[in-house]
PDB file of C-alpha atoms in Angstrom:
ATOM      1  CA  UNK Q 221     -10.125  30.173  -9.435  1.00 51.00           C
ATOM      2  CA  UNK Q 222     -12.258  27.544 -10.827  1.00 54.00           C
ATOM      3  CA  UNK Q 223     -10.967  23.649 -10.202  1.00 60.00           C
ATOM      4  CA  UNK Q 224     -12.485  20.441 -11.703  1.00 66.00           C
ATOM      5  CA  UNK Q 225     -13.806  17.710  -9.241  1.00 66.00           C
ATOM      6  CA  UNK Q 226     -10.929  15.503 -10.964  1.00 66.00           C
ATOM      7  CA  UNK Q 227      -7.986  17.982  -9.759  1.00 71.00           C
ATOM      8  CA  UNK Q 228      -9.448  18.198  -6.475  1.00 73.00           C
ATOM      9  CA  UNK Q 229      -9.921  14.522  -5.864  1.00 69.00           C
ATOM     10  CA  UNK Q 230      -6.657  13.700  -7.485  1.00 70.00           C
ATOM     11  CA  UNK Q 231      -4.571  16.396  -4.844  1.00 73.00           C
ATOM     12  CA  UNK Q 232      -6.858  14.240  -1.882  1.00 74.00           C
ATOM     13  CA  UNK Q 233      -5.178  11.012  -3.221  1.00 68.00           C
ATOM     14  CA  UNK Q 234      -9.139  10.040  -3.963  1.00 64.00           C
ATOM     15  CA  UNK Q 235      -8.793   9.060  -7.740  1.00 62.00           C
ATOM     16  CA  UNK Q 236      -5.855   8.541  -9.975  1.00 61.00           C
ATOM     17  CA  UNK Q 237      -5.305  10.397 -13.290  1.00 59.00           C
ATOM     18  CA  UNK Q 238      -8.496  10.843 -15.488  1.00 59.00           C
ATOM     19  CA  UNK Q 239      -9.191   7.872 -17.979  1.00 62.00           C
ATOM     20  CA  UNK Q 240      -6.916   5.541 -16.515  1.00 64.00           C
ATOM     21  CA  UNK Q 241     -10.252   3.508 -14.518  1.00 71.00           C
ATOM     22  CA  UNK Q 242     -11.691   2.947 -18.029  1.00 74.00           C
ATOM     23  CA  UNK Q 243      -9.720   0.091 -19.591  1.00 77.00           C
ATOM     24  CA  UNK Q 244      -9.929  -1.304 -16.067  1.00 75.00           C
ATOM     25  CA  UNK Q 245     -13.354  -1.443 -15.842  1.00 76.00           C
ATOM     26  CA  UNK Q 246     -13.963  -2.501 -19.658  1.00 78.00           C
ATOM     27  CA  UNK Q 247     -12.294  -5.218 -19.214  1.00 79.00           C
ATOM     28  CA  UNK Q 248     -13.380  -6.479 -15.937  1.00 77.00           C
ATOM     29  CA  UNK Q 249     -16.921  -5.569 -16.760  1.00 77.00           C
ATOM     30  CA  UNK Q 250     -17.304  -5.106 -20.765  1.00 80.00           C
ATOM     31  CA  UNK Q 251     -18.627  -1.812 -22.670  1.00 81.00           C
ATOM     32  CA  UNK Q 252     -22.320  -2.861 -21.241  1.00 80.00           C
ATOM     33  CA  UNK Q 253     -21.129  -0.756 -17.862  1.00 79.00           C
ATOM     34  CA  UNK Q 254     -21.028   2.630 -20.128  1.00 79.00           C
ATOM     35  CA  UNK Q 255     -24.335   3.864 -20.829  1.00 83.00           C
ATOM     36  CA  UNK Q 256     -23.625   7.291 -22.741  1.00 79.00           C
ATOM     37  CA  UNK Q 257     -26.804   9.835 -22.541  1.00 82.00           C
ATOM     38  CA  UNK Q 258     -26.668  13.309 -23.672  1.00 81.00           C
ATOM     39  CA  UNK Q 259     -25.357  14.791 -21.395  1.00 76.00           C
ATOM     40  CA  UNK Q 260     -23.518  12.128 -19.051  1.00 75.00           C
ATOM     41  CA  UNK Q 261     -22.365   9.114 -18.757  1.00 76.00           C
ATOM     42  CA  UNK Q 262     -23.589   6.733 -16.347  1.00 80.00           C
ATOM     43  CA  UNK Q 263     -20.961   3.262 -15.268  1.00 78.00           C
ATOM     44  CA  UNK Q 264     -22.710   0.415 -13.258  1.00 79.00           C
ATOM     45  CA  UNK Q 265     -20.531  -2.024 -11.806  1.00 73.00           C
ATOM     46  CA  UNK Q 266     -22.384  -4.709 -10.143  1.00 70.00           C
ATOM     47  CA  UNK Q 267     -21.597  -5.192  -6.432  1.00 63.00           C
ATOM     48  CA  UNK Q 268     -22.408  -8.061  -4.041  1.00 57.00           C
ATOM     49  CA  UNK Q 269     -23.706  -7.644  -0.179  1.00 52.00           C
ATOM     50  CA  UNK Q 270     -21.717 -10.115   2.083  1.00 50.00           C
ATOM     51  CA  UNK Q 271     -21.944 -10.583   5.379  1.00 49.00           C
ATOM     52  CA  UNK Q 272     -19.501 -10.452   8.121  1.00 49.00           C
ATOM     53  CA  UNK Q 273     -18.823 -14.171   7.955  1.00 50.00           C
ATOM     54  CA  UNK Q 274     -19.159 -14.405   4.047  1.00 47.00           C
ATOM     55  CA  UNK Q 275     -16.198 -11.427   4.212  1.00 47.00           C
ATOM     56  CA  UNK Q 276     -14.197 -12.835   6.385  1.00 48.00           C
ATOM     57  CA  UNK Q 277     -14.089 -15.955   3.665  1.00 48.00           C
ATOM     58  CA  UNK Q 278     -13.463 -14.556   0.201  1.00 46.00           C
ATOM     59  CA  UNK Q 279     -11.384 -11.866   2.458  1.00 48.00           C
ATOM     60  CA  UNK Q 280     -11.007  -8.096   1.026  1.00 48.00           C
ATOM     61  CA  UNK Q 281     -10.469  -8.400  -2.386  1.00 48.00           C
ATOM     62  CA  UNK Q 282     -13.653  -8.756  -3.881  1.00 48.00           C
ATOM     63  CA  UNK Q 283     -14.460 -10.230  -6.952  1.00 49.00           C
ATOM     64  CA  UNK Q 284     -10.507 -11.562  -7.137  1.00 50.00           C
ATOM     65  CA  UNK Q 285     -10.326 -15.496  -7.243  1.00 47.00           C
ATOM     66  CA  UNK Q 286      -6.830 -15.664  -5.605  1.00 54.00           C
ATOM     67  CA  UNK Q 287      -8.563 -13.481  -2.675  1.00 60.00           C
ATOM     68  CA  UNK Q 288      -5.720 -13.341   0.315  1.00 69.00           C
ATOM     69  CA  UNK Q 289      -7.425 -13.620   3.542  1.00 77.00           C
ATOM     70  CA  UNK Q 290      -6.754 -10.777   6.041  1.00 84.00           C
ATOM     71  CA  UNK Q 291      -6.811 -11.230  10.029  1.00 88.00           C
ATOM     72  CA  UNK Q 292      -8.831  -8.523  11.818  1.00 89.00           C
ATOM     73  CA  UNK Q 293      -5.620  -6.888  12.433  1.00 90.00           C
ATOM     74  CA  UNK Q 294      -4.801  -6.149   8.802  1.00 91.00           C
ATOM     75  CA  UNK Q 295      -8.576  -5.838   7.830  1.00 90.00           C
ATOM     76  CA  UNK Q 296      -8.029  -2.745  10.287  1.00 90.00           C
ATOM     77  CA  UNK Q 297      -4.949  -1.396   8.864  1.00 92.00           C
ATOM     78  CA  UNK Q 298      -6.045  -1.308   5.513  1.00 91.00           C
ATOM     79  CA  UNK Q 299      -9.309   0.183   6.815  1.00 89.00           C
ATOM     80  CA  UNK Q 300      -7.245   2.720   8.710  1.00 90.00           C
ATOM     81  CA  UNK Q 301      -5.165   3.420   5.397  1.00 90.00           C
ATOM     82  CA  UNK Q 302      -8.143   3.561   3.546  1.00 89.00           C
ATOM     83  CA  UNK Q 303      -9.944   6.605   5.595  1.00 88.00           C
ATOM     84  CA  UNK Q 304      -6.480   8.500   5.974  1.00 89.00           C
ATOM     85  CA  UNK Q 305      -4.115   7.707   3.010  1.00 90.00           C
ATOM     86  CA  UNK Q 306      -1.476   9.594   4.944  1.00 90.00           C
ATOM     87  CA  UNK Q 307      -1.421   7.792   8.443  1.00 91.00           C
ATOM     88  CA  UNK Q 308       1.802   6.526   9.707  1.00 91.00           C
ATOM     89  CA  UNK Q 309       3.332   3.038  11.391  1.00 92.00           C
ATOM     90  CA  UNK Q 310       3.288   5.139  14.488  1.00 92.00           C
ATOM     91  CA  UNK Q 311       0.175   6.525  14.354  1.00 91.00           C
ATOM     92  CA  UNK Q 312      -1.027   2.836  13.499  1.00 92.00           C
ATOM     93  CA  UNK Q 313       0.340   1.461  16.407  1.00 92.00           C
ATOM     94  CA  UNK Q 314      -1.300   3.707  18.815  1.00 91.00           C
ATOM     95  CA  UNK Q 315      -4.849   3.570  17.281  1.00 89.00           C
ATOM     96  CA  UNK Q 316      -4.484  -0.403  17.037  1.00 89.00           C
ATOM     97  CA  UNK Q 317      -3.069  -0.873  19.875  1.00 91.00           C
ATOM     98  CA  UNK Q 318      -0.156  -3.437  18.822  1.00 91.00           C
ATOM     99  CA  UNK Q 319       3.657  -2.928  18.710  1.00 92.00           C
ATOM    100  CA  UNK Q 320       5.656  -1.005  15.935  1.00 93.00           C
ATOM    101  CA  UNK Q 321       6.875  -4.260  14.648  1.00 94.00           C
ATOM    102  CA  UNK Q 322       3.664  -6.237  14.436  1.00 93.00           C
ATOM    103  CA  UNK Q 323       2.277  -3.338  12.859  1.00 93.00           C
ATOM    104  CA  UNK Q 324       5.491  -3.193  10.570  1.00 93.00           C
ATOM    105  CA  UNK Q 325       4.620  -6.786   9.871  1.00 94.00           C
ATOM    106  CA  UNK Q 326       1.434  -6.386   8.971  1.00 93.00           C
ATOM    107  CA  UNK Q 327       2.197  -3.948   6.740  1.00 93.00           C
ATOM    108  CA  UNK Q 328       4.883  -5.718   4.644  1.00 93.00           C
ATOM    109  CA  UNK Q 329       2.354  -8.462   4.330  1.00 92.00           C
ATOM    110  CA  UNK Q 330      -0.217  -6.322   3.039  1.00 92.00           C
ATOM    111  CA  UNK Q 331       2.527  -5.021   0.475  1.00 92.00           C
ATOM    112  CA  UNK Q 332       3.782  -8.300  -0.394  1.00 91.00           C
ATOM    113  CA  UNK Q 333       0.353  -9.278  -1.126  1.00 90.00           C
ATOM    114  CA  UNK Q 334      -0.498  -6.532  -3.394  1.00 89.00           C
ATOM    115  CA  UNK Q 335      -2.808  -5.139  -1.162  1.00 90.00           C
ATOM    116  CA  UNK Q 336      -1.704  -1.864  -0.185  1.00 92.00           C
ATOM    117  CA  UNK Q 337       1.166  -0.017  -2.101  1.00 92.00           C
ATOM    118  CA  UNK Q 338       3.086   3.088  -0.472  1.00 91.00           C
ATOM    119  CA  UNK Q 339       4.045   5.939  -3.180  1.00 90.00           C
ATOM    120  CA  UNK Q 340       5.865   8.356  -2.946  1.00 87.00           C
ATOM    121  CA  UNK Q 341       8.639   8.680   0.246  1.00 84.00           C
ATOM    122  CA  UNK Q 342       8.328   7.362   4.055  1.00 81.00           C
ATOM    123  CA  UNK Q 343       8.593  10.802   4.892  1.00 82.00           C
ATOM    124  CA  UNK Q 344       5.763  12.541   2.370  1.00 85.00           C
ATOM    125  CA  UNK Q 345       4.382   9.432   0.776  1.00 88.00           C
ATOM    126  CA  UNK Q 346       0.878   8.277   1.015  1.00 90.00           C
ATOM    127  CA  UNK Q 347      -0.755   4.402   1.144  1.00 89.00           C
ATOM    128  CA  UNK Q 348      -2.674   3.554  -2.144  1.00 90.00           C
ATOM    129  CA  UNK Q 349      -5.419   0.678  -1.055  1.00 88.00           C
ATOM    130  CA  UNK Q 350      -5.172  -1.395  -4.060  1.00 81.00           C
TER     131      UNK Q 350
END
């Protein structure tokens, strides 16, 4: 059975839908990031190095004027959600090392914020790092 990268990054909660990262980027970054070739195509998005301290003062959003600073505690959990979309409050609060509700906190802040977003159910949902 033969499955496209796409399919297998979309059932890994990798990537989103096919196409739908191309308006975004043409408008953040203009039609210079395409570079069609024959048989390709190649996007460059400029990045930025910070360091720790410069991080810690535009906070995780990148590139987003209204940048929400996060405390190392939620700097962790959306690290955490980031390398396993699936991980749960619980399983939060024993790698961090903080109580449920701080960690339930933390969460709803994130949320709030537009920083993470949960989809699907509690029970067989995953966290979307936005």
């Amino acid at each position: 059975m033969k499955k496209n990268f796409s399919d297998i990054f979309l059932q890994l909660h990798i990537s989103e839908r096919s196409g739908r990262g191309v308006p975004l980027i043409t408008k953040v970054y203009g039609q210079e990031a395409f570079e069609f070739r024959e048989n390709s195509i190649v996007v460059t998005i400029p990045f930025t190095f910070f360091s720790t301290n410069d991080r810690e003062k535009v906070g995780d959003k990148v590139g987003d004027k209204s940048a929400v600073r996060l405390n190392p505690t939620r700097q962790r959990i959306v690290e955490e959600m980031r390398n396993n979309p699936n991980v749960t409050l619980p399983q939060l609060t024993s790698m961090i090392g903080l109580s449920y509700k701080t960690i339930e906190k933390n969460v709803s802040y994130l949320k709030k914020n537009k920083i993470i977003d949960r989809v699907g159910s509690n029970k067989n949902g995953w966290w979307r790092v936005l």
